[in-house]
């Protein structure tokens, strides 16, 4: 009987010449999947080319870089010193007079009120409450009353004297009415002059005058007011004691002064804009070969970009201007050559990465979705690294994050080669040197090798700390070796700061991974140890139902989980995935738990009333039911795959043999169709699935042993493993015979510890 219904092999010998390498390569290139992957790579290269401006020569300078030679102009150009222009504009603004609007009504009110107050007080008997307003609080009553008598009987005893007083007050306050009053400046010192302002009344901008702040500040007007009043009273004449009049009336007026000036924001802003526009742009012309010098009030005048001196922001500005002029004069043919050179590098990098993935991680190449996702992430990392603001120097962050993401999604070897390749493209596109490449590679290598097992959020923090330390040390060391820091002072002042920044960027990458980890798992359809541990919670709804409906199956799943994790760890597979997936691998049994022997506690077997074919269908259906339940409860794809593959295409031997026996007893000539009694598969595709298949099979078989001696357990494990191997169940997974032998030893050891013989104690007497 031919297994699986396959046709018998022919015994005829055939001979054919091997294809030439050229024909084989042509046949390989004609495959449709090769063209589709090639198209994805082409789109990725175009994306990098567009995102990095690949048609232009790179700009090779960054802040805190130390040039090894004096840099001179490659082309003639004109440099607009925006920083110096901005400084001069700020200086012009600080010398500008801000505009204030004056509302004289409050001063006029004081002017009228003082005469009315005096007339009211002096036209009646002495009233201490009203008269005291003309004196400070500390004045004594015996000093106040005599002054009242003098005012009433001598100084202001007639209407003519009151009229003269009114005229004197009006004359003294006239300048204040026109200029206004101000408590304090309503603009900052850098926004305009502090010693003078422009003032206008009402809406009449034409009446604007320049006023000294000391002439309108209320706190500075007490003495000038009294001098003005004295002058006006003397001009009016007819007063014997002018000083007393000035002292008391001046005090009352000054005490009632309030602010009448308000900053006119709109007109001041318009004047400020006009002042800025009137400042000429600072420009300097350079010829080919000229040293790149510039002037700024904040740094030494005539400073040049010299060898051994770290570049600062002002240096970068002038270098960018020179770069723009150099690019502008390039011909189309020159730009075409640069573009072809870029595409040559991209092609080499993509071929290298593609070949490595084809050999080491073929599932990425096989699945166009995964391949496209990895390519897109590669392109995004390079484009982001090349387009951050030059002064920030955070190119390391997207490269390290990309490497850590690939390490989490796949393996650290793939992450390292992809991260190093992305670093190479970034360094080339930005015109950086070997020193920067070494720093980038050290960071992406550390990140990729440390992010393989994320079992807690705290681990990412420690990963970031270690990445920061290694990146810092690499940056300092490479800077010294490359001559960026030739003295101890240079190490401390420049290289130490730059290395610290790179270390911080590496640490920041780990923090970003902590934030985006759930999105990484969803996009790349992977599960970290942290997520797997969350799925292992026994209170999960699906496991809770399994415990209630099929407790025997749940107990079996717990045992399988324990021995499968140990076996997977023995061959370097994902033991945690095996353990967590084992909890769920038989959840389909809870729909018909009574048809499975581990749940038949009453001695009743439901299969007694069914034909073997029907019993086989019920048993096989638990895989399909389990997959549907897992998808309904949104289990991860990796766990669903193990549920689906843990029986592969194995034969339900018990019911198949029953069917064969019944056919013989009935004298039927037709052979029993073996395919009816096989699981639908697929066969195990991963090492974890192989471990799950063997752990499930041997654990179930060991339950049937009456005397589970170590030798019998070992023989049972070897027998089941050999049967699975002969049946071709491991043909589609990357499992070696050496690893299979390690799995057998681990399963045997675990089962012996679980099903070892117990000591038989003598029966206890009733009197004991």
GROMACS .gro file of C-alpha atoms in nm, residues 146-596:
model
  451
  146UNK     CA    1  -0.296  12.545   6.136
  147UNK     CA    2  -0.235  12.485   5.765
  148UNK     CA    3  -0.612  12.470   5.707
  149UNK     CA    4  -0.654  12.804   5.878
  150UNK     CA    5  -0.375  12.958   5.671
  151UNK     CA    6  -0.528  12.825   5.344
  152UNK     CA    7  -0.876  12.947   5.435
  153UNK     CA    8  -0.793  13.281   5.583
  154UNK     CA    9  -0.486  13.388   5.385
  155UNK     CA   10  -0.386  13.189   5.079
  156UNK     CA   11  -0.725  13.095   4.924
  157UNK     CA   12  -0.962  13.332   5.095
  158UNK     CA   13  -1.098  13.489   4.776
  159UNK     CA   14  -1.237  13.370   4.445
  160UNK     CA   15  -0.955  13.547   4.266
  161UNK     CA   16  -0.699  13.338   4.456
  162UNK     CA   17  -0.889  13.016   4.369
  163UNK     CA   18  -0.893  13.116   4.004
  164UNK     CA   19  -0.521  13.184   4.009
  165UNK     CA   20  -0.469  12.848   4.176
  166UNK     CA   21  -0.668  12.678   3.901
  167UNK     CA   22  -0.460  12.853   3.636
  168UNK     CA   23  -0.137  12.756   3.811
  169UNK     CA   24  -0.242  12.388   3.837
  170UNK     CA   25  -0.353  12.384   3.472
  171UNK     CA   26  -0.023  12.531   3.357
  172UNK     CA   27   0.182  12.293   3.568
  173UNK     CA   28  -0.007  11.984   3.443
  174UNK     CA   29  -0.014  12.082   3.076
  175UNK     CA   30   0.313  11.902   2.988
  176UNK     CA   31   0.195  11.593   3.177
  177UNK     CA   32  -0.139  11.601   2.992
  178UNK     CA   33   0.050  11.599   2.661
  179UNK     CA   34   0.317  11.344   2.753
  180UNK     CA   35   0.113  11.109   2.974
  181UNK     CA   36   0.194  10.905   3.284
  182UNK     CA   37   0.358  10.564   3.316
  183UNK     CA   38   0.404  10.336   3.615
  184UNK     CA   39   0.667  10.117   3.445
  185UNK     CA   40   0.773  10.020   3.095
  186UNK     CA   41   0.535   9.779   2.924
  187UNK     CA   42   0.800   9.642   2.687
  188UNK     CA   43   1.116   9.445   2.750
  189UNK     CA   44   1.455   9.608   2.726
  190UNK     CA   45   1.550   9.408   2.414
  191UNK     CA   46   1.225   9.513   2.242
  192UNK     CA   47   1.310   9.882   2.233
  193UNK     CA   48   1.475  10.170   2.410
  194UNK     CA   49   1.428  10.200   2.782
  195UNK     CA   50   1.517  10.570   2.814
  196UNK     CA   51   1.270  10.711   2.560
  197UNK     CA   52   0.940  10.620   2.389
  198UNK     CA   53   0.709  10.758   2.120
  199UNK     CA   54   0.375  10.894   2.243
  200UNK     CA   55   0.058  10.999   2.059
  201UNK     CA   56  -0.287  11.100   2.183
  202UNK     CA   57  -0.616  10.943   2.084
  203UNK     CA   58  -0.602  10.808   1.729
  204UNK     CA   59  -0.385  11.088   1.594
  205UNK     CA   60  -0.060  10.917   1.496
  206UNK     CA   61   0.056  11.243   1.340
  207UNK     CA   62   0.079  11.393   1.687
  208UNK     CA   63   0.346  11.143   1.785
  209UNK     CA   64   0.636  11.289   1.982
  210UNK     CA   65   0.951  11.148   2.136
  211UNK     CA   66   0.933  11.146   2.516
  212UNK     CA   67   1.193  11.067   2.778
  213UNK     CA   68   1.078  10.791   3.012
  214UNK     CA   69   1.194  10.995   3.312
  215UNK     CA   70   0.944  11.265   3.212
  216UNK     CA   71   0.645  11.027   3.224
  217UNK     CA   72   0.738  10.781   3.497
  218UNK     CA   73   0.511  10.863   3.792
  219UNK     CA   74   0.767  10.779   4.059
  220UNK     CA   75   1.006  11.037   3.914
  221UNK     CA   76   0.754  11.325   3.880
  222UNK     CA   77   0.699  11.440   4.239
  223UNK     CA   78   0.985  11.694   4.251
  224UNK     CA   79   0.942  11.819   3.888
  225UNK     CA   80   0.569  11.865   3.958
  226UNK     CA   81   0.638  12.082   4.262
  227UNK     CA   82   0.893  12.289   4.070
  228UNK     CA   83   0.644  12.341   3.789
  229UNK     CA   84   0.370  12.439   4.036
  230UNK     CA   85   0.601  12.685   4.211
  231UNK     CA   86   0.690  12.845   3.883
  232UNK     CA   87   0.327  12.876   3.780
  233UNK     CA   88   0.219  13.019   4.119
  234UNK     CA   89   0.496  13.277   4.105
  235UNK     CA   90   0.382  13.380   3.759
  236UNK     CA   91   0.026  13.419   3.881
  237UNK     CA   92   0.139  13.633   4.176
  238UNK     CA   93  -0.059  13.747   4.481
  239UNK     CA   94   0.042  13.458   4.712
  240UNK     CA   95   0.243  13.520   5.029
  241UNK     CA   96   0.344  13.160   5.105
  242UNK     CA   97   0.388  12.987   4.768
  243UNK     CA   98   0.595  12.705   4.913
  244UNK     CA   99   0.308  12.595   5.140
  245UNK     CA  100   0.064  12.599   4.848
  246UNK     CA  101   0.299  12.399   4.627
  247UNK     CA  102   0.377  12.147   4.900
  248UNK     CA  103   0.014  12.063   4.985
  249UNK     CA  104  -0.147  12.089   4.641
  250UNK     CA  105   0.147  11.910   4.478
  251UNK     CA  106   0.115  11.626   4.729
  252UNK     CA  107  -0.255  11.578   4.656
  253UNK     CA  108  -0.207  11.583   4.277
  254UNK     CA  109   0.084  11.342   4.290
  255UNK     CA  110  -0.109  11.103   4.517
  256UNK     CA  111  -0.391  11.086   4.263
  257UNK     CA  112  -0.178  11.028   3.955
  258UNK     CA  113  -0.259  10.708   3.758
  259UNK     CA  114  -0.117  10.556   3.442
  260UNK     CA  115  -0.239  10.706   3.112
  261UNK     CA  116   0.007  10.545   2.867
  262UNK     CA  117  -0.048  10.202   2.711
  263UNK     CA  118   0.182  10.017   2.472
  264UNK     CA  119   0.043  10.015   2.117
  265UNK     CA  120   0.133   9.659   2.025
  266UNK     CA  121   0.025   9.669   1.661
  267UNK     CA  122   0.197   9.996   1.569
  268UNK     CA  123   0.506   9.896   1.764
  269UNK     CA  124   0.517   9.563   1.582
  270UNK     CA  125   0.483   9.742   1.248
  271UNK     CA  126   0.767   9.977   1.340
  272UNK     CA  127   0.979   9.683   1.456
  273UNK     CA  128   0.924   9.507   1.124
  274UNK     CA  129   1.016   9.820   0.935
  275UNK     CA  130   1.332   9.860   1.141
  276UNK     CA  131   1.434   9.498   1.076
  277UNK     CA  132   1.377   9.535   0.704
  278UNK     CA  133   1.592   9.847   0.696
  279UNK     CA  134   1.891   9.653   0.827
  280UNK     CA  135   2.100   9.541   0.528
  281UNK     CA  136   2.176   9.170   0.490
  282UNK     CA  137   2.531   9.089   0.590
  283UNK     CA  138   2.706   8.931   0.292
  284UNK     CA  139   3.057   8.825   0.210
  285UNK     CA  140   3.196   8.716  -0.125
  286UNK     CA  141   3.443   8.430  -0.160
  287UNK     CA  142   3.653   8.325  -0.455
  288UNK     CA  143   3.788   7.981  -0.533
  289UNK     CA  144   4.058   7.890  -0.282
  290UNK     CA  145   3.961   8.153  -0.026
  291UNK     CA  146   3.971   8.055   0.339
  292UNK     CA  147   3.620   8.035   0.481
  293UNK     CA  148   3.620   8.317   0.734
  294UNK     CA  149   3.332   8.517   0.873
  295UNK     CA  150   3.250   8.778   1.135
  296UNK     CA  151   3.013   8.764   1.427
  297UNK     CA  152   2.980   8.966   1.743
  298UNK     CA  153   2.950   8.648   1.947
  299UNK     CA  154   3.276   8.492   1.833
  300UNK     CA  155   3.617   8.613   1.732
  301UNK     CA  156   3.615   8.830   1.422
  302UNK     CA  157   3.792   8.685   1.123
  303UNK     CA  158   3.760   8.332   1.255
  304UNK     CA  159   3.844   8.062   1.000
  305UNK     CA  160   3.764   7.693   0.976
  306UNK     CA  161   4.100   7.546   1.069
  307UNK     CA  162   4.244   7.200   1.104
  308UNK     CA  163   4.217   7.050   1.451
  309UNK     CA  164   3.943   7.292   1.556
  310UNK     CA  165   3.589   7.156   1.622
  311UNK     CA  166   3.320   7.290   1.394
  312UNK     CA  167   3.049   7.503   1.553
  313UNK     CA  168   2.711   7.609   1.419
  314UNK     CA  169   2.847   7.919   1.248
  315UNK     CA  170   3.101   7.701   1.066
  316UNK     CA  171   2.824   7.472   0.946
  317UNK     CA  172   2.625   7.768   0.812
  318UNK     CA  173   2.905   7.889   0.589
  319UNK     CA  174   2.990   7.535   0.478
  320UNK     CA  175   2.627   7.480   0.381
  321UNK     CA  176   2.634   7.799   0.173
  322UNK     CA  177   2.949   7.680  -0.003
  323UNK     CA  178   2.792   7.336  -0.060
  324UNK     CA  179   2.479   7.491  -0.213
  325UNK     CA  180   2.690   7.698  -0.451
  326UNK     CA  181   2.899   7.394  -0.544
  327UNK     CA  182   2.591   7.182  -0.617
  328UNK     CA  183   2.433   7.462  -0.821
  329UNK     CA  184   2.724   7.474  -1.067
  330UNK     CA  185   2.730   7.095  -1.123
  331UNK     CA  186   2.640   6.985  -1.473
  332UNK     CA  187   2.371   6.731  -1.554
  333UNK     CA  188   2.627   6.470  -1.655
  334UNK     CA  189   2.807   6.508  -1.322
  335UNK     CA  190   2.481   6.462  -1.131
  336UNK     CA  191   2.403   6.157  -1.345
  337UNK     CA  192   2.738   6.004  -1.253
  338UNK     CA  193   2.668   6.064  -0.885
  339UNK     CA  194   2.324   5.905  -0.920
  340UNK     CA  195   2.467   5.595  -1.091
  341UNK     CA  196   2.734   5.565  -0.823
  342UNK     CA  197   2.463   5.576  -0.555
  343UNK     CA  198   2.258   5.312  -0.732
  344UNK     CA  199   2.568   5.096  -0.764
  345UNK     CA  200   2.617   5.105  -0.387
  346UNK     CA  201   2.246   5.041  -0.322
  347UNK     CA  202   2.250   4.743  -0.559
  348UNK     CA  203   2.555   4.590  -0.389
  349UNK     CA  204   2.403   4.638  -0.044
  350UNK     CA  205   2.065   4.493  -0.142
  351UNK     CA  206   2.230   4.193  -0.313
  352UNK     CA  207   2.442   4.129  -0.003
  353UNK     CA  208   2.146   4.150   0.232
  354UNK     CA  209   1.921   3.948  -0.001
  355UNK     CA  210   2.177   3.670  -0.038
  356UNK     CA  211   2.232   3.653   0.336
  357UNK     CA  212   1.858   3.635   0.405
  358UNK     CA  213   1.816   3.372   0.132
  359UNK     CA  214   2.075   3.153   0.304
  360UNK     CA  215   2.009   3.228   0.670
  361UNK     CA  216   1.645   3.341   0.693
  362UNK     CA  217   1.467   3.214   0.379
  363UNK     CA  218   1.119   3.267   0.520
  364UNK     CA  219   1.168   3.642   0.477
  365UNK     CA  220   1.242   3.590   0.107
  366UNK     CA  221   0.960   3.337   0.060
  367UNK     CA  222   0.688   3.563   0.198
  368UNK     CA  223   0.656   3.877  -0.013
  369UNK     CA  224   0.476   4.057   0.271
  370UNK     CA  225   0.761   4.002   0.517
  371UNK     CA  226   1.020   4.091   0.256
  372UNK     CA  227   0.840   4.413   0.166
  373UNK     CA  228   0.805   4.506   0.534
  374UNK     CA  229   1.176   4.454   0.605
  375UNK     CA  230   1.272   4.649   0.292
  376UNK     CA  231   1.041   4.936   0.387
  377UNK     CA  232   1.186   4.946   0.740
  378UNK     CA  233   1.539   4.953   0.594
  379UNK     CA  234   1.451   5.243   0.363
  380UNK     CA  235   1.274   5.434   0.643
  381UNK     CA  236   1.572   5.398   0.878
  382UNK     CA  237   1.817   5.530   0.617
  383UNK     CA  238   1.593   5.818   0.506
  384UNK     CA  239   1.525   5.928   0.864
  385UNK     CA  240   1.894   5.908   0.955
  386UNK     CA  241   1.986   6.122   0.653
  387UNK     CA  242   1.716   6.384   0.698
  388UNK     CA  243   1.741   6.481   1.063
  389UNK     CA  244   1.873   6.830   1.123
  390UNK     CA  245   2.252   6.817   1.089
  391UNK     CA  246   2.311   6.998   1.417
  392UNK     CA  247   2.120   6.739   1.617
  393UNK     CA  248   2.345   6.448   1.515
  394UNK     CA  249   2.080   6.185   1.590
  395UNK     CA  250   2.151   5.964   1.286
  396UNK     CA  251   2.227   5.685   1.531
  397UNK     CA  252   1.869   5.667   1.666
  398UNK     CA  253   1.677   5.538   1.359
  399UNK     CA  254   1.960   5.299   1.267
  400UNK     CA  255   1.974   5.145   1.613
  401UNK     CA  256   1.595   5.126   1.644
  402UNK     CA  257   1.579   4.949   1.305
  403UNK     CA  258   1.842   4.696   1.409
  404UNK     CA  259   1.666   4.623   1.738
  405UNK     CA  260   1.329   4.586   1.562
  406UNK     CA  261   1.470   4.329   1.317
  407UNK     CA  262   1.638   4.144   1.604
  408UNK     CA  263   1.307   4.122   1.789
  409UNK     CA  264   1.116   4.018   1.476
  410UNK     CA  265   1.367   3.764   1.342
  411UNK     CA  266   1.723   3.689   1.455
  412UNK     CA  267   2.015   3.898   1.572
  413UNK     CA  268   2.238   3.781   1.284
  414UNK     CA  269   1.992   3.923   1.031
  415UNK     CA  270   1.955   4.236   1.240
  416UNK     CA  271   2.331   4.284   1.249
  417UNK     CA  272   2.385   4.252   0.874
  418UNK     CA  273   2.087   4.474   0.793
  419UNK     CA  274   2.181   4.732   1.058
  420UNK     CA  275   2.543   4.743   0.940
  421UNK     CA  276   2.428   4.780   0.579
  422UNK     CA  277   2.191   5.063   0.670
  423UNK     CA  278   2.479   5.230   0.856
  424UNK     CA  279   2.701   5.196   0.549
  425UNK     CA  280   2.440   5.356   0.322
  426UNK     CA  281   2.383   5.636   0.574
  427UNK     CA  282   2.754   5.710   0.616
  428UNK     CA  283   2.799   5.714   0.239
  429UNK     CA  284   2.494   5.931   0.176
  430UNK     CA  285   2.600   6.185   0.440
  431UNK     CA  286   2.967   6.188   0.339
  432UNK     CA  287   3.080   6.068   0.680
  433UNK     CA  288   3.405   5.883   0.745
  434UNK     CA  289   3.514   5.547   0.881
  435UNK     CA  290   3.507   5.682   1.236
  436UNK     CA  291   3.131   5.741   1.217
  437UNK     CA  292   3.074   5.401   1.055
  438UNK     CA  293   3.255   5.226   1.340
  439UNK     CA  294   3.041   5.409   1.597
  440UNK     CA  295   2.717   5.326   1.415
  441UNK     CA  296   2.809   4.959   1.373
  442UNK     CA  297   2.904   4.925   1.739
  443UNK     CA  298   2.563   5.061   1.840
  444UNK     CA  299   2.354   4.853   1.598
  445UNK     CA  300   2.556   4.539   1.679
  446UNK     CA  301   2.507   4.581   2.053
  447UNK     CA  302   2.137   4.653   2.009
  448UNK     CA  303   2.076   4.357   1.780
  449UNK     CA  304   2.256   4.105   2.002
  450UNK     CA  305   2.090   4.222   2.324
  451UNK     CA  306   1.730   4.235   2.197
  452UNK     CA  307   1.672   3.868   2.124
  453UNK     CA  308   1.477   3.790   2.441
  454UNK     CA  309   1.264   4.071   2.584
  455UNK     CA  310   1.109   3.925   2.899
  456UNK     CA  311   1.049   4.252   3.083
  457UNK     CA  312   1.040   4.627   3.033
  458UNK     CA  313   1.331   4.658   3.273
  459UNK     CA  314   1.554   4.460   3.039
  460UNK     CA  315   1.517   4.722   2.768
  461UNK     CA  316   1.637   4.981   3.017
  462UNK     CA  317   1.950   4.777   3.092
  463UNK     CA  318   1.998   4.714   2.720
  464UNK     CA  319   1.992   5.090   2.665
  465UNK     CA  320   2.244   5.148   2.943
  466UNK     CA  321   2.485   4.888   2.803
  467UNK     CA  322   2.440   5.023   2.449
  468UNK     CA  323   2.514   5.374   2.574
  469UNK     CA  324   2.830   5.257   2.754
  470UNK     CA  325   2.966   5.063   2.455
  471UNK     CA  326   2.881   5.341   2.209
  472UNK     CA  327   3.045   5.600   2.436
  473UNK     CA  328   3.363   5.396   2.469
  474UNK     CA  329   3.375   5.325   2.094
  475UNK     CA  330   3.326   5.691   2.010
  476UNK     CA  331   3.605   5.807   2.241
  477UNK     CA  332   3.842   5.535   2.121
  478UNK     CA  333   3.778   5.588   1.753
  479UNK     CA  334   3.811   5.965   1.795
  480UNK     CA  335   4.155   5.925   1.952
  481UNK     CA  336   4.271   5.670   1.693
  482UNK     CA  337   4.150   5.880   1.398
  483UNK     CA  338   4.315   6.195   1.530
  484UNK     CA  339   3.992   6.375   1.619
  485UNK     CA  340   4.127   6.418   1.972
  486UNK     CA  341   4.505   6.442   1.977
  487UNK     CA  342   4.537   6.599   2.324
  488UNK     CA  343   4.373   6.542   2.659
  489UNK     CA  344   4.207   6.880   2.641
  490UNK     CA  345   4.053   6.784   2.306
  491UNK     CA  346   3.936   6.453   2.451
  492UNK     CA  347   3.759   6.631   2.735
  493UNK     CA  348   3.628   6.937   2.553
  494UNK     CA  349   3.516   6.784   2.224
  495UNK     CA  350   3.535   6.407   2.195
  496UNK     CA  351   3.395   6.344   2.542
  497UNK     CA  352   3.090   6.559   2.470
  498UNK     CA  353   3.035   6.402   2.129
  499UNK     CA  354   3.074   6.050   2.271
  500UNK     CA  355   2.832   6.133   2.551
  501UNK     CA  356   2.578   6.250   2.295
  502UNK     CA  357   2.615   5.930   2.093
  503UNK     CA  358   2.573   5.729   2.411
  504UNK     CA  359   2.256   5.921   2.493
  505UNK     CA  360   2.122   5.852   2.143
  506UNK     CA  361   2.184   5.479   2.193
  507UNK     CA  362   2.000   5.488   2.526
  508UNK     CA  363   1.717   5.687   2.367
  509UNK     CA  364   1.680   5.412   2.105
  510UNK     CA  365   1.612   5.153   2.373
  511UNK     CA  366   1.351   5.381   2.532
  512UNK     CA  367   1.181   5.421   2.194
  513UNK     CA  368   1.170   5.044   2.154
  514UNK     CA  369   0.993   5.023   2.490
  515UNK     CA  370   0.725   5.260   2.361
  516UNK     CA  371   0.675   5.107   2.014
  517UNK     CA  372   0.717   4.742   2.114
  518UNK     CA  373   0.341   4.661   2.086
  519UNK     CA  374   0.334   4.812   1.737
  520UNK     CA  375   0.642   4.612   1.636
  521UNK     CA  376   0.476   4.289   1.743
  522UNK     CA  377   0.160   4.376   1.551
  523UNK     CA  378   0.328   4.495   1.231
  524UNK     CA  379   0.581   4.212   1.206
  525UNK     CA  380   0.348   3.955   1.360
  526UNK     CA  381   0.601   3.847   1.625
  527UNK     CA  382   0.580   3.796   1.996
  528UNK     CA  383   0.845   3.886   2.248
  529UNK     CA  384   0.894   3.692   2.569
  530UNK     CA  385   0.712   3.973   2.745
  531UNK     CA  386   0.399   3.917   2.539
  532UNK     CA  387   0.424   3.539   2.562
  533UNK     CA  388   0.436   3.563   2.940
  534UNK     CA  389   0.115   3.766   2.929
  535UNK     CA  390  -0.052   3.489   2.722
  536UNK     CA  391   0.055   3.226   2.977
  537UNK     CA  392  -0.179   3.369   3.240
  538UNK     CA  393  -0.405   3.079   3.355
  539UNK     CA  394  -0.692   3.324   3.396
  540UNK     CA  395  -0.713   3.370   3.020
  541UNK     CA  396  -1.069   3.311   2.900
  542UNK     CA  397  -0.977   3.022   2.670
  543UNK     CA  398  -0.767   2.839   2.931
  544UNK     CA  399  -1.038   2.897   3.190
  545UNK     CA  400  -1.296   2.727   2.969
  546UNK     CA  401  -1.055   2.441   2.899
  547UNK     CA  402  -1.009   2.382   3.273
  548UNK     CA  403  -1.384   2.369   3.327
  549UNK     CA  404  -1.484   2.158   3.026
  550UNK     CA  405  -1.182   1.932   2.979
  551UNK     CA  406  -0.971   1.917   3.297
  552UNK     CA  407  -0.790   1.605   3.177
  553UNK     CA  408  -0.684   1.780   2.858
  554UNK     CA  409  -0.568   2.082   3.056
  555UNK     CA  410  -0.354   1.858   3.280
  556UNK     CA  411  -0.208   1.695   2.969
  557UNK     CA  412  -0.133   2.042   2.824
  558UNK     CA  413   0.049   2.149   3.139
  559UNK     CA  414   0.272   1.840   3.123
  560UNK     CA  415   0.340   1.891   2.752
  561UNK     CA  416   0.429   2.256   2.816
  562UNK     CA  417   0.683   2.162   3.080
  563UNK     CA  418   0.868   1.896   2.879
  564UNK     CA  419   0.842   2.088   2.549
  565UNK     CA  420   1.003   2.402   2.694
  566UNK     CA  421   1.299   2.205   2.826
  567UNK     CA  422   1.345   2.020   2.495
  568UNK     CA  423   1.325   2.340   2.292
  569UNK     CA  424   1.582   2.510   2.513
  570UNK     CA  425   1.813   2.211   2.464
  571UNK     CA  426   1.841   2.283   2.088
  572UNK     CA  427   1.836   2.663   2.114
  573UNK     CA  428   1.476   2.700   1.998
  574UNK     CA  429   1.216   2.926   2.160
  575UNK     CA  430   1.128   2.733   2.472
  576UNK     CA  431   0.892   2.995   2.606
  577UNK     CA  432   0.691   2.988   2.283
  578UNK     CA  433   0.664   2.611   2.307
  579UNK     CA  434   0.548   2.628   2.667
  580UNK     CA  435   0.282   2.893   2.611
  581UNK     CA  436   0.159   2.738   2.286
  582UNK     CA  437   0.136   2.399   2.460
  583UNK     CA  438  -0.118   2.545   2.701
  584UNK     CA  439  -0.346   2.609   2.404
  585UNK     CA  440  -0.249   2.327   2.164
  586UNK     CA  441  -0.551   2.107   2.249
  587UNK     CA  442  -0.815   2.374   2.318
  588UNK     CA  443  -1.020   2.228   2.033
  589UNK     CA  444  -1.090   1.922   2.248
  590UNK     CA  445  -1.312   2.120   2.483
  591UNK     CA  446  -1.590   2.126   2.220
  592UNK     CA  447  -1.621   1.744   2.248
  593UNK     CA  448  -1.418   1.658   2.559
  594UNK     CA  449  -1.590   1.325   2.624
  595UNK     CA  450  -1.444   1.177   2.304
  596UNK     CA  451  -1.088   1.201   2.436
   0.00000   0.00000   0.00000
